[in-house]
Amino acid sequence: MFSEAETDPTLSADEYKPRALRLRTALLKAQYARLERADRSLLIVVAGIDGAGKGQTINLLNNWMDPRHIHTLAFGEPDARENQFPPLWRYWNAMPAKGETGVVFGSWYSRLLRECYRKKFNPERAEALAAQIRRFETMLTAEGVQIVKLWFHLSPQAQAARIERLNASPETSWQVSPDDYKVQKKFDRIRDAAQLALAQTDIDHAPWVVIPSADDNLRTIRCAETILATMKRRAIPVVARVSQQLPRLGPIPDRLGELDYDAHEAKHDYDSELGLLQGRLARAVRSPAFAQRSLVLAFEGQDAAGKGGAIQRVVESLDARQYDITPIAAPAAYEQARPYLWRFWRHVPAHNRVALFDRSWYGRVLVERVEGLTPPGLWRRAYGEINDFEHQLTESGAIVLKFWMAITQDVQLERFKEREATPFKRYKITAEDWRNRDKWDEYALAANEMMARTDLPHAPWHLIPANDKRHARLQVLRAIVSALESRL
Amino acid sequence: MFSEAETDPTLSADEYKPRALRLRTALLKAQYARLERADRSLLIVVAGIDGAGKGQTINLLNNWMDPRHIHTLAFGEPDARENQFPPLWRYWNAMPAKGETGVVFGSWYSRLLRECYRKKFNPERAEALAAQIRRFETMLTAEGVQIVKLWFHLSPQAQAARIERLNASPETSWQVSPDDYKVQKKFDRIRDAAQLALAQTDIDHAPWVVIPSADDNLRTIRCAETILATMKRRAIPVVARVSQQLPRLGPIPDRLGELDYDAHEAKHDYDSELGLLQGRLARAVRSPAFAQRSLVLAFEGQDAAGKGGAIQRVVESLDARQYDITPIAAPAAYEQARPYLWRFWRHVPAHNRVALFDRSWYGRVLVERVEGLTPPGLWRRAYGEINDFEHQLTESGAIVLKFWMAITQDVQLERFKEREATPFKRYKITAEDWRNRDKWDEYALAANEMMARTDLPHAPWHLIPANDKRHARLQVLRAIVSALESRL
């Protein structure tokens, strides 16, 4: 993989100049064409041997292209706040919009490279990290983010010579960092670690390209050629195939149909149990154990099933400074310019906080599926992506609970009519709600499949018969309190 | 101001219940009406004596209204990162969208209250802080943010009794913080400080309301009534008056007309001086002194005046990891849902960073004025708001420079034609550019007035004759290098 690069190939100035000129024009053209179409973004991952000229090359490419639309995303060690979130959180938040280019220093490979570099190398942990990266990059590709990954490489002799040369002049010595000097002694281990990491993550739709870096001219040309080729590539065939690999299920159980919709709660029992449950919830989220955890609650269900009322009974016992409620509607243009899960990642809670979602990321496999807003290739892939998202949340300390508030058609009709009759509730009911009602069975089918595919031990679905609001609210609170008390 | 509150008035349960019921319905209706219109947001500033029941009351109001559209914005002491920005930066970033409500704990009054509380009280510093707050709140009000400020107050005896009562029960003792116990000894000083701070910032369009807090019932009702009255208020007459108070200028000098458009630079001189200037710039932004500063560069000028090219020559000598370029176009819907300056505050640079703006906040008094996109009352007020914004930036360590790239009409015509003739530059020229060209004189008038009103010593305008691109680029670099070298 690195054999060519370690021969330290060079390119003469005579060969360089005309190629550089052509590439420069071609890159600018390609960039403008992408900006005009604005259908894909580009992430350039920058990694490699310290002191190989990564920064210098990227600066030059910024000068060749229109730097207003290239965003350098540089990450160091995560700080205390970042450590409260899943490791990929900070990369999600920095995602450029379609048409734009991001250049990532300190990317999601830092953890994998460190793992591969350890003296006590643990192949399973490395493979788990690599698998997560492959899933992440596959998802991004499917959602219109192109990815190319550059590994800057050269021989240890050339590395030493290069940093000596830079250090000799005051004009360039700022480019040399203490880390550059440490490379020599551990060169072989770094190379072996990189070999391992790259081999596990070199996928068709997000390939690694090794850039021979001893010679400024050759490094620049190879880098520019690689980026240009990526910018011009149109098809993403592999990802289309990936989307077909849904796990086979047997016949999907009709969990919605099996619910006991007659369940109800008497007013008196309700009031006293509600108070008790809210008290237990209040104590749980104020316990010292919760200071290292967070709580994510997603509410789904038919229109008028009582999501808002249930949410209200949950937050009644919380301090307003501790929670956020995010109502989810159709994505705005700036949200559509990014991968689907981006707008949910932005609302992931920090430690000691509660995030409630009134509708959620499950819209992908519910409304977007039923209304045909998203092609089947995309929403079918979403089951796996959502499971992965929730898994990352729970891994970083979040307690994730999902509620389906279930009502019957007759009760929905009653509630719609009541909303229309109550002046200040009228805004809650729209023509769309009536249209959705016509597709009752399709929504039920989608909901049943969603629950079959995403009901996981660490992020379970709770199906709540909600014809009786009191019963539904108690059920929701019971589930939250029991999850918190058992896990804290 | 606090005399009524310190008599600790109460409200009987019999009086409370019917009023609470009516208020609850009215608040919910008012909230939904605002959500439907989505023309104004609401900020409720929460302050007062520690242990007066601020949190408890806000939690209750969250329960009375639809909590999905109330955002609790709680701020503690600024951390190391927040301290790199102007003090108001974090409040700007948290601004709710129109239709929504924000409840602010730890608001922009914390600094003023601390200042008023100091043993060595400095009236000038307090008045400067108060004046900044008044300007901030006036601007927000004018831009569709309603503000009401609640001061929770009670007698020292009632405060002591209240926290004892809370502390006695395990259900409520979490509400008591160590600060609540410190109140007793310094009650008089706290009250005097509050009196000072509130008197200086009690303005018609963002009034202070003292909430007697000894009694839960009365506190809740007063709070709810105040918020309801604010939600229902429509007119903002004072702010309209404020907008008329523009400083009188003499005849506005035609600075654009006086430029020497024949200025030019020979190719050979250009190349060598460009390199020298870029070297000096590179050293300046890598100097230890810059680690506590930042650089903000705003580029304005006629279409095709060469803003992009000048920006490119500036960033050529910077490390891509150190700068961001923000191209400014018409605001998106989510940006229009917030006060005008919000989208620029989001791009204010941290220490040791460079932020370049290709077009800027000056669009308010240029394109928005000339094209009639913004009523005169708003853009006329913008001069002062912009000066204030830039003043806050420089106060917090930023070096702010503004460039007007000036060309003549014939040169613009040449460049437009060249852009149309070059395939990959064609996207840079639109029908809008041709339309803007027809309003050449109106834009010149707006630019001259803008420079007369916003050319300040700490944030100067540099007028750059740009018919000759080489000359223009050197002038820009000279100005930046000279500002950096003299201030670092």
mmCIF file with all atom_site columns, N, CA and C in Angstrom, chain A residues 242-264:
data_model
loop_
_atom_site.group_PDB
_atom_site.id
_atom_site.type_symbol
_atom_site.label_atom_id
_atom_site.label_alt_id
_atom_site.label_comp_id
_atom_site.label_asym_id
_atom_site.label_entity_id
_atom_site.label_seq_id
_atom_site.pdbx_PDB_ins_code
_atom_site.Cartn_x
_atom_site.Cartn_y
_atom_site.Cartn_z
_atom_site.occupancy
_atom_site.B_iso_or_equiv
_atom_site.pdbx_formal_charge
_atom_site.auth_seq_id
_atom_site.auth_comp_id
_atom_site.auth_asym_id
_atom_site.auth_atom_id
_atom_site.pdbx_PDB_model_num
ATOM 1  N N  . VAL A 1 242 ? -26.008 -1.821  -1.217 1.00 0.00 ? 242 VAL A N  1
ATOM 2  C CA . VAL A 1 242 ? -26.085 -1.923  0.240  1.00 0.00 ? 242 VAL A CA 1
ATOM 3  C C  . VAL A 1 242 ? -27.530 -1.777  0.709  1.00 0.00 ? 242 VAL A C  1
ATOM 4  N N  . SER A 1 243 ? -28.255 -0.909  0.023  1.00 0.00 ? 243 SER A N  1
ATOM 5  C CA . SER A 1 243 ? -29.605 -0.623  0.487  1.00 0.00 ? 243 SER A CA 1
ATOM 6  C C  . SER A 1 243 ? -30.528 -1.831  0.383  1.00 0.00 ? 243 SER A C  1
ATOM 7  N N  . GLN A 1 244 ? -30.162 -2.815  -0.405 1.00 0.00 ? 244 GLN A N  1
ATOM 8  C CA . GLN A 1 244 ? -31.033 -3.981  -0.567 1.00 0.00 ? 244 GLN A CA 1
ATOM 9  C C  . GLN A 1 244 ? -30.846 -4.998  0.558  1.00 0.00 ? 244 GLN A C  1
ATOM 10 N N  . GLN A 1 245 ? -29.752 -4.842  1.315  1.00 0.00 ? 245 GLN A N  1
ATOM 11 C CA . GLN A 1 245 ? -29.422 -5.897  2.266  1.00 0.00 ? 245 GLN A CA 1
ATOM 12 C C  . GLN A 1 245 ? -30.175 -5.774  3.585  1.00 0.00 ? 245 GLN A C  1
ATOM 13 N N  . LEU A 1 246 ? -31.478 -5.605  3.528  1.00 0.00 ? 246 LEU A N  1
ATOM 14 C CA . LEU A 1 246 ? -32.265 -5.570  4.757  1.00 0.00 ? 246 LEU A CA 1
ATOM 15 C C  . LEU A 1 246 ? -32.377 -6.975  5.337  1.00 0.00 ? 246 LEU A C  1
ATOM 16 N N  . PRO A 1 247 ? -32.215 -7.111  6.659  1.00 0.00 ? 247 PRO A N  1
ATOM 17 C CA . PRO A 1 247 ? -32.393 -8.441  7.243  1.00 0.00 ? 247 PRO A CA 1
ATOM 18 C C  . PRO A 1 247 ? -33.796 -8.955  6.923  1.00 0.00 ? 247 PRO A C  1
ATOM 19 N N  . ARG A 1 248 ? -33.889 -10.242 6.601  1.00 0.00 ? 248 ARG A N  1
ATOM 20 C CA . ARG A 1 248 ? -35.211 -10.814 6.328  1.00 0.00 ? 248 ARG A CA 1
ATOM 21 C C  . ARG A 1 248 ? -35.971 -11.001 7.618  1.00 0.00 ? 248 ARG A C  1
ATOM 22 N N  . LEU A 1 249 ? -37.209 -10.609 7.610  1.00 0.00 ? 249 LEU A N  1
ATOM 23 C CA . LEU A 1 249 ? -38.079 -10.857 8.756  1.00 0.00 ? 249 LEU A CA 1
ATOM 24 C C  . LEU A 1 249 ? -39.070 -11.930 8.342  1.00 0.00 ? 249 LEU A C  1
ATOM 25 N N  . GLY A 1 250 ? -39.608 -12.634 9.323  1.00 0.00 ? 250 GLY A N  1
ATOM 26 C CA . GLY A 1 250 ? -40.766 -13.482 9.016  1.00 0.00 ? 250 GLY A CA 1
ATOM 27 C C  . GLY A 1 250 ? -41.952 -12.559 8.749  1.00 0.00 ? 250 GLY A C  1
ATOM 28 N N  . PRO A 1 251 ? -43.170 -13.072 8.805  1.00 0.00 ? 251 PRO A N  1
ATOM 29 C CA . PRO A 1 251 ? -44.319 -12.182 8.668  1.00 0.00 ? 251 PRO A CA 1
ATOM 30 C C  . PRO A 1 251 ? -44.288 -11.153 9.795  1.00 0.00 ? 251 PRO A C  1
ATOM 31 N N  . ILE A 1 252 ? -44.553 -9.916  9.468  1.00 0.00 ? 252 ILE A N  1
ATOM 32 C CA . ILE A 1 252 ? -44.452 -8.845  10.465 1.00 0.00 ? 252 ILE A CA 1
ATOM 33 C C  . ILE A 1 252 ? -45.654 -8.879  11.390 1.00 0.00 ? 252 ILE A C  1
ATOM 34 N N  . PRO A 1 253 ? -45.424 -9.012  12.699 1.00 0.00 ? 253 PRO A N  1
ATOM 35 C CA . PRO A 1 253 ? -46.572 -9.074  13.612 1.00 0.00 ? 253 PRO A CA 1
ATOM 36 C C  . PRO A 1 253 ? -47.351 -7.764  13.621 1.00 0.00 ? 253 PRO A C  1
ATOM 37 N N  . ASP A 1 254 ? -48.661 -7.868  13.749 1.00 0.00 ? 254 ASP A N  1
ATOM 38 C CA . ASP A 1 254 ? -49.519 -6.685  13.787 1.00 0.00 ? 254 ASP A CA 1
ATOM 39 C C  . ASP A 1 254 ? -49.619 -6.200  15.231 1.00 0.00 ? 254 ASP A C  1
ATOM 40 N N  . ARG A 1 255 ? -48.541 -5.614  15.706 1.00 0.00 ? 255 ARG A N  1
ATOM 41 C CA . ARG A 1 255 ? -48.526 -5.230  17.118 1.00 0.00 ? 255 ARG A CA 1
ATOM 42 C C  . ARG A 1 255 ? -49.563 -4.157  17.424 1.00 0.00 ? 255 ARG A C  1
ATOM 43 N N  . LEU A 1 256 ? -49.796 -3.286  16.463 1.00 0.00 ? 256 LEU A N  1
ATOM 44 C CA . LEU A 1 256 ? -50.809 -2.254  16.700 1.00 0.00 ? 256 LEU A CA 1
ATOM 45 C C  . LEU A 1 256 ? -52.201 -2.867  16.846 1.00 0.00 ? 256 LEU A C  1
ATOM 46 N N  . GLY A 1 257 ? -52.452 -3.915  16.030 1.00 0.00 ? 257 GLY A N  1
ATOM 47 C CA . GLY A 1 257 ? -53.765 -4.547  16.067 1.00 0.00 ? 257 GLY A CA 1
ATOM 48 C C  . GLY A 1 257 ? -54.022 -5.322  17.350 1.00 0.00 ? 257 GLY A C  1
ATOM 49 N N  . GLU A 1 258 ? -52.926 -5.744  18.002 1.00 0.00 ? 258 GLU A N  1
ATOM 50 C CA . GLU A 1 258 ? -53.080 -6.619  19.171 1.00 0.00 ? 258 GLU A CA 1
ATOM 51 C C  . GLU A 1 258 ? -53.251 -5.860  20.484 1.00 0.00 ? 258 GLU A C  1
ATOM 52 N N  . LEU A 1 259 ? -53.190 -4.552  20.420 1.00 0.00 ? 259 LEU A N  1
ATOM 53 C CA . LEU A 1 259 ? -53.246 -3.779  21.667 1.00 0.00 ? 259 LEU A CA 1
ATOM 54 C C  . LEU A 1 259 ? -54.645 -3.817  22.287 1.00 0.00 ? 259 LEU A C  1
ATOM 55 N N  . ASP A 1 260 ? -54.675 -3.645  23.591 1.00 0.00 ? 260 ASP A N  1
ATOM 56 C CA . ASP A 1 260 ? -55.965 -3.577  24.289 1.00 0.00 ? 260 ASP A CA 1
ATOM 57 C C  . ASP A 1 260 ? -56.402 -2.120  24.368 1.00 0.00 ? 260 ASP A C  1
ATOM 58 N N  . TYR A 1 261 ? -57.201 -1.703  23.392 1.00 0.00 ? 261 TYR A N  1
ATOM 59 C CA . TYR A 1 261 ? -57.590 -0.295  23.312 1.00 0.00 ? 261 TYR A CA 1
ATOM 60 C C  . TYR A 1 261 ? -58.639 0.087   24.354 1.00 0.00 ? 261 TYR A C  1
ATOM 61 N N  . ASP A 1 262 ? -59.158 -0.902  25.070 1.00 0.00 ? 262 ASP A N  1
ATOM 62 C CA . ASP A 1 262 ? -60.151 -0.578  26.092 1.00 0.00 ? 262 ASP A CA 1
ATOM 63 C C  . ASP A 1 262 ? -59.512 -0.227  27.442 1.00 0.00 ? 262 ASP A C  1
ATOM 64 N N  . ALA A 1 263 ? -58.221 -0.435  27.527 1.00 0.00 ? 263 ALA A N  1
ATOM 65 C CA . ALA A 1 263 ? -57.551 -0.152  28.800 1.00 0.00 ? 263 ALA A CA 1
ATOM 66 C C  . ALA A 1 263 ? -57.839 1.282   29.230 1.00 0.00 ? 263 ALA A C  1
ATOM 67 N N  . HIS A 1 264 ? -58.181 1.473   30.490 1.00 0.00 ? 264 HIS A N  1
ATOM 68 C CA . HIS A 1 264 ? -58.410 2.835   30.958 1.00 0.00 ? 264 HIS A CA 1
ATOM 69 C C  . HIS A 1 264 ? -58.137 2.928   32.453 1.00 0.00 ? 264 HIS A C  1
#
